[in-house]
Short mmCIF file of C-alpha atoms in Angstrom, two decimals:
data_model
loop_
_atom_site.label_atom_id
_atom_site.label_comp_id
_atom_site.label_asym_id
_atom_site.label_seq_id
_atom_site.Cartn_x
_atom_site.Cartn_y
_atom_site.Cartn_z
CA MET A 3 11.80 98.73 51.17
CA LYS A 4 13.60 97.86 54.38
CA TYR A 5 11.33 96.99 57.29
CA ALA A 6 11.77 96.89 61.06
CA PHE A 7 9.19 94.76 62.85
CA ILE A 8 8.48 96.18 66.31
CA PHE A 9 6.64 94.71 69.29
CA PRO A 10 4.94 96.38 72.30
CA GLY A 11 5.49 95.56 75.95
CA GLN A 12 3.52 95.32 79.17
CA GLY A 13 0.86 97.97 79.59
CA SER A 14 -0.41 97.56 76.02
CA GLN A 15 -2.95 94.86 76.94
CA ALA A 16 -6.70 95.30 76.38
CA VAL A 17 -9.67 92.97 76.61
CA GLY A 18 -10.59 91.77 73.12
CA MET A 19 -7.14 92.19 71.59
CA GLY A 20 -6.53 89.81 68.72
CA LYS A 21 -10.12 88.54 68.55
CA GLU A 22 -10.75 89.50 64.93
CA ILE A 23 -7.36 88.13 63.89
CA TYR A 24 -8.05 84.87 65.75
CA GLU A 25 -11.40 84.44 64.07
CA ASN A 26 -10.09 85.01 60.54
CA PHE A 27 -6.61 83.46 60.30
CA VAL A 28 -5.75 79.78 60.58
CA GLN A 29 -2.23 80.26 61.98
CA ALA A 30 -3.52 82.67 64.64
CA ARG A 31 -6.07 80.13 65.81
CA GLU A 32 -3.49 77.37 65.81
CA ILE A 33 -0.94 79.25 67.92
CA LEU A 34 -3.54 80.37 70.49
CA ASP A 35 -4.84 76.82 70.87
CA ARG A 36 -1.31 75.38 71.12
CA ALA A 37 -0.26 78.03 73.63
CA SER A 38 -3.34 77.34 75.77
CA ASP A 39 -2.42 73.65 75.96
CA PHE A 40 1.31 74.22 76.47
CA CYS A 41 0.95 76.90 79.17
CA SER A 42 -2.23 75.52 80.78
CA ILE A 43 -3.84 78.96 80.32
CA ASP A 44 -7.22 79.53 78.67
CA PHE A 45 -6.02 82.25 76.31
CA LYS A 46 -9.39 82.69 74.60
CA LYS A 47 -10.89 83.64 77.95
CA LEU A 48 -7.85 85.68 78.96
CA LEU A 49 -7.72 87.75 75.76
CA PHE A 50 -11.35 87.97 74.71
CA GLU A 51 -13.45 88.08 77.91
CA PRO A 52 -13.41 90.59 80.81
CA ASN A 53 -11.27 89.16 83.61
CA ASP A 54 -8.91 90.18 86.41
CA ASN A 55 -5.98 88.02 85.28
CA LEU A 56 -5.11 90.23 82.32
CA ALA A 57 -3.68 92.77 84.81
CA ILE A 58 -1.45 90.20 86.57
CA SER A 59 2.09 90.02 85.15
CA GLU A 60 2.30 86.23 84.81
CA PHE A 61 -0.78 86.37 82.55
CA THR A 62 -0.34 89.82 81.04
CA GLN A 63 3.04 89.04 79.52
CA PRO A 64 2.15 85.85 77.62
CA ALA A 65 -1.14 87.44 76.50
CA ILE A 66 0.67 90.41 74.93
CA VAL A 67 3.30 88.24 73.25
CA LEU A 68 0.65 85.84 71.94
CA ASN A 69 -1.36 88.74 70.51
CA SER A 70 1.77 90.05 68.76
CA PHE A 71 2.45 86.62 67.29
CA MET A 72 -1.14 86.27 66.07
CA CYS A 73 -0.92 89.63 64.29
CA TYR A 74 2.46 88.69 62.83
CA LEU A 75 1.17 85.31 61.61
CA ALA A 76 -1.83 87.04 60.01
CA LEU A 77 0.59 89.09 57.92
CA GLU A 78 2.69 86.02 57.16
CA GLU A 79 -0.43 84.19 56.01
CA SER A 80 -1.39 87.14 53.79
CA MET A 81 1.88 88.07 52.10
CA ALA A 82 5.59 87.23 52.03
CA LEU A 83 7.49 89.98 53.82
CA LYS A 84 10.74 89.72 55.73
CA ALA A 85 12.05 92.10 58.37
CA ASP A 86 15.56 93.49 58.11
CA LEU A 87 15.53 94.11 61.87
CA THR A 88 13.25 93.28 64.80
CA LEU A 89 12.87 95.35 67.94
CA GLY A 90 10.69 95.21 71.02
CA HIS A 91 9.94 97.50 73.93
CA SER A 92 10.87 95.66 77.15
CA LEU A 93 8.72 92.49 77.06
CA GLY A 94 8.44 93.03 73.30
CA GLU A 95 12.10 92.11 72.85
CA PHE A 96 11.05 88.49 73.48
CA SER A 97 8.41 88.76 70.74
CA ALA A 98 11.17 90.09 68.48
CA LEU A 99 13.36 87.10 69.36
CA GLY A 100 10.56 84.70 68.46
CA VAL A 101 9.92 86.30 65.09
CA SER A 102 13.66 86.54 64.34
CA GLY A 103 14.12 82.79 64.86
CA GLY A 104 15.91 83.13 68.19
CA LEU A 105 13.17 81.30 70.09
CA ASP A 106 10.38 78.93 69.18
CA LEU A 107 7.11 80.90 69.30
CA ILE A 108 5.44 78.61 71.84
CA ASP A 109 8.58 78.50 73.98
CA THR A 110 8.57 82.31 73.96
CA ILE A 111 5.03 82.48 75.31
CA LYS A 112 5.85 80.00 78.09
CA LEU A 113 9.09 81.83 78.89
CA VAL A 114 7.40 85.19 79.39
CA ASN A 115 4.78 83.52 81.58
CA SER A 116 7.71 82.60 83.84
CA ARG A 117 9.23 86.07 83.40
CA GLY A 118 6.07 87.62 84.83
CA LYS A 119 6.18 85.29 87.82
CA PHE A 120 9.86 86.01 88.45
CA MET A 121 9.29 89.78 88.31
CA GLN A 122 6.35 89.66 90.71
CA ALA A 123 8.28 87.46 93.16
CA ALA A 124 11.33 89.75 93.06
CA CYS A 125 9.15 92.75 93.97
CA GLU A 126 7.19 91.00 96.71
CA GLY A 127 7.21 93.11 99.88
CA LYS A 128 9.30 95.87 98.29
CA ASN A 129 6.45 98.34 97.65
CA ALA A 130 7.57 98.57 94.04
CA SER A 131 6.05 100.79 91.37
CA MET A 132 6.80 103.01 88.37
CA MET A 133 6.11 106.63 87.42
CA VAL A 134 5.84 108.33 84.04
CA ILE A 135 7.44 111.77 83.62
CA LEU A 136 6.29 113.99 80.75
CA GLY A 137 7.92 117.13 79.40
CA LEU A 138 11.30 116.89 81.12
CA GLU A 139 14.71 116.30 79.55
CA ASP A 140 16.27 112.88 80.15
CA SER A 141 19.34 114.41 81.78
CA LYS A 142 17.21 116.29 84.32
CA VAL A 143 15.28 113.14 85.25
CA GLU A 144 18.56 111.27 85.66
CA GLU A 145 19.95 114.05 87.84
CA ILE A 146 16.91 114.05 90.13
CA CYS A 147 17.04 110.25 90.48
CA GLN A 148 20.78 110.34 91.19
CA ASN A 149 20.34 112.97 93.90
CA ALA A 150 17.50 111.01 95.45
CA ARG A 151 19.57 107.80 95.55
CA GLU A 152 22.40 109.67 97.26
CA ASN A 153 19.87 110.47 99.98
CA GLY A 154 18.79 106.86 100.37
CA ALA A 155 15.90 106.67 97.91
CA GLN A 156 15.42 103.76 95.52
CA VAL A 157 14.57 105.35 92.16
CA TRP A 158 16.02 104.81 88.69
CA ALA A 159 15.35 105.88 85.11
CA ALA A 160 13.76 102.80 83.52
CA ASN A 161 12.24 103.48 80.07
CA TYR A 162 13.46 106.05 77.55
CA ASN A 163 10.35 106.09 75.35
CA CYS A 164 10.64 109.28 73.30
CA ASP A 165 11.62 112.93 73.81
CA GLY A 166 9.64 114.27 76.74
CA GLN A 167 8.53 110.84 77.99
CA ILE A 168 10.56 108.79 80.42
CA VAL A 169 9.48 106.24 83.03
CA VAL A 170 11.20 105.85 86.39
CA ALA A 171 11.04 102.82 88.68
CA GLY A 172 11.71 101.91 92.28
CA ASN A 173 10.09 102.21 95.69
CA LYS A 174 6.54 103.58 95.46
CA ASP A 175 6.89 105.90 98.45
CA ASP A 176 10.19 107.27 97.18
CA LEU A 177 8.64 107.90 93.76
CA ALA A 178 5.63 109.67 95.28
CA LYS A 179 7.92 111.98 97.26
CA LEU A 180 9.63 113.02 94.03
CA GLU A 181 6.44 114.04 92.22
CA SER A 182 6.72 117.68 93.30
CA THR A 183 10.47 117.71 92.56
CA PHE A 184 9.89 116.61 88.97
CA LYS A 185 7.15 119.21 88.51
CA GLU A 186 9.25 122.00 90.02
CA ALA A 187 11.99 121.05 87.53
CA GLY A 188 9.57 121.65 84.66
CA ALA A 189 7.76 118.34 84.13
CA LYS A 190 4.28 118.72 82.66
CA ARG A 191 3.22 115.60 84.48
CA ALA A 192 4.63 113.12 87.00
CA MET A 193 2.16 110.30 87.52
CA LEU A 194 2.45 107.05 89.46
CA LEU A 195 1.41 104.04 87.37
CA ASN A 196 -0.89 101.30 88.62
CA MET A 197 1.90 98.73 88.85
CA SER A 198 3.29 96.50 91.58
CA VAL A 199 6.63 95.82 89.89
CA ALA A 200 9.64 98.05 89.30
CA SER A 201 10.96 97.00 85.91
CA HIS A 202 14.41 97.69 84.47
CA CYS A 203 16.14 98.58 87.71
CA PRO A 204 18.20 96.72 90.38
CA THR A 205 15.01 95.64 92.18
CA LEU A 206 14.72 92.82 89.61
CA LYS A 207 18.17 91.29 90.15
CA ASP A 208 16.73 87.96 91.38
CA ALA A 209 14.26 87.84 88.49
CA SER A 210 17.11 88.45 86.05
CA GLU A 211 19.11 85.51 87.45
CA ASN A 212 16.13 83.17 87.29
CA LEU A 213 15.11 84.22 83.79
CA VAL A 214 18.49 83.57 82.20
CA LYS A 215 18.52 80.02 83.63
CA GLU A 216 15.22 79.31 81.92
CA LEU A 217 16.30 81.06 78.71
CA GLU A 218 19.62 79.25 78.26
CA PRO A 219 18.30 75.89 76.94
CA LEU A 220 15.70 77.57 74.70
CA ILE A 221 17.65 80.24 72.80
CA LYS A 222 19.03 79.27 69.37
CA ASP A 223 22.73 79.61 68.53
CA GLU A 224 22.10 82.16 65.75
CA PHE A 225 19.15 84.19 64.50
CA ASP A 226 18.24 87.27 62.47
CA PRO A 227 19.19 90.66 63.96
CA VAL A 228 17.32 91.77 67.08
CA VAL A 229 17.95 95.25 68.51
CA SER A 230 18.79 95.10 72.22
CA ASN A 231 16.99 97.33 74.72
CA VAL A 232 20.21 97.46 76.74
CA ILE A 233 22.73 98.64 74.13
CA ALA A 234 20.40 99.95 71.37
CA ARG A 235 22.25 97.84 68.80
CA ALA A 236 21.53 94.54 67.09
CA TYR A 237 22.69 91.11 68.23
CA THR A 238 22.45 87.73 66.47
CA SER A 239 23.90 85.01 68.74
CA LYS A 240 23.02 82.95 71.80
CA ASP A 241 25.98 84.23 73.84
CA GLU A 242 24.96 87.84 73.22
CA ALA A 243 21.32 87.08 73.98
CA LEU A 244 22.09 85.48 77.34
CA GLN A 245 24.25 88.42 78.38
CA LEU A 246 21.89 91.14 77.14
CA LEU A 247 18.64 89.60 78.33
CA LYS A 248 20.12 88.97 81.77
CA ALA A 249 20.90 92.68 81.89
CA GLN A 250 17.59 93.74 80.36
CA LEU A 251 15.51 93.43 83.54
CA VAL A 252 17.91 95.55 85.60
CA LYS A 253 18.97 98.11 82.96
CA PRO A 254 16.82 100.83 81.35
CA VAL A 255 14.98 100.29 78.07
CA LEU A 256 16.70 102.40 75.41
CA TYR A 257 13.77 102.42 73.00
CA LYS A 258 14.20 105.98 71.76
CA GLN A 259 17.92 105.46 71.26
CA SER A 260 17.29 102.17 69.42
CA ILE A 261 14.97 103.80 66.89
CA GLU A 262 17.43 106.66 66.40
CA ASN A 263 20.29 104.20 65.83
CA ILE A 264 18.52 102.10 63.18
CA ASP A 265 16.44 104.81 61.50
CA SER A 266 18.85 105.48 58.64
CA SER A 267 18.72 101.81 57.61
CA VAL A 268 14.92 101.43 57.79
CA ASP A 269 12.20 102.67 55.43
CA CYS A 270 9.17 101.58 57.42
CA TYR A 271 8.26 100.24 60.87
CA VAL A 272 5.55 97.62 61.40
CA GLU A 273 4.14 97.13 64.90
CA PHE A 274 2.31 93.93 65.73
CA GLY A 275 -0.42 94.54 68.29
CA ALA A 276 -1.53 97.50 70.41
CA GLY A 277 -0.41 100.59 68.47
CA VAL A 278 1.49 102.01 71.45
CA LEU A 279 4.85 102.12 69.68
CA LYS A 280 3.32 103.78 66.63
CA GLY A 281 2.54 106.78 68.84
CA MET A 282 6.05 106.86 70.27
CA ASN A 283 7.63 106.57 66.84
CA LYS A 284 5.82 109.69 65.64
CA LYS A 285 7.91 111.63 68.15
CA ILE A 286 11.19 109.94 67.17
CA THR A 287 11.21 109.37 63.41
CA SER A 288 9.66 110.77 60.23
CA LYS A 289 9.54 107.26 58.73
CA PRO A 290 6.07 105.65 58.55
CA THR A 291 4.93 103.23 61.26
CA TYR A 292 2.02 100.87 60.64
CA SER A 293 0.38 99.01 63.49
CA ILE A 294 -1.34 95.71 62.70
CA THR A 295 -4.08 95.01 65.24
CA ASP A 296 -7.06 93.84 63.16
CA ILE A 297 -8.11 93.14 59.57
CA LYS A 298 -8.53 96.80 58.62
CA SER A 299 -5.05 97.78 59.80
CA LEU A 300 -3.58 94.68 58.16
CA GLU A 301 -5.16 95.60 54.83
CA GLU A 302 -3.95 99.21 55.13
CA PHE A 303 -0.37 98.06 55.61
CA MET A 304 -0.58 95.51 52.81
CA SER A 305 -1.79 98.22 50.42
CA PHE A 306 1.23 100.31 51.40
CA ALA A 307 3.64 97.39 51.06
CA LYS A 308 2.30 96.51 47.64
CA GLY A 309 2.83 100.09 46.49
CA GLU A 310 -0.83 101.09 46.21
CA PHE A 311 -0.24 104.30 48.21
#
């Protein structure tokens, strides 16, 4: 079996995520405790107790990556299984880099803490937001955004999730004005998201510059293949990583295209945390996707991997 390990991005967070894994796996406990000390964040409180910080990017991002790592380490502690490819959705690409050996796991958590701060700072005072469009072809969404930009609006296609689901980013007022345009073009839904950042568009140029400076001394020279959100193909070197991750914040996430490109070389996808990508994958590929979020889901995947199904 050839496996692709996949990792969710921002928006997949939930209070209580990873709690059962933390309580039952030594490596999960160790990485949470180390990350809390290294980042000066009480991750037990952030992940397991109701709080307002989980919705703030500088905390959301390390919390999601840490949860993914805990779920991954629970599998590692339970059985020997190596990925042929790793892939993440937006923020999840950094989780993929950690698991592939491109970054130290603790460094990754600290780095995405900074990433969240950089993104928030870049969007300060810009009335930034994002909107999900359902039921409309990618080309039509792109056309509407292009026409709007020609008339002075700041709107861009940002996330290509699966057929019939695309997220656009930019100025909140400009996005709101386009809601009726998307619906008149045939969209089943055009809904503003509760976000104060505009990811994967030119609004994040300053964040992109700052992130790559912090990434440069941390990224390893070589690592196992990671599929880039920007080009939907794998990369394995520091030089490629610096170029692609600098572009990642200002270019759209080609998640759907990435899965399509690697699907013929993969037998099974394994998501670590959330289960969001499992739902997307059902609309992209006929290959199985397992999502490890707790002990039950871990055991289900292990039964599959050991050939019991």
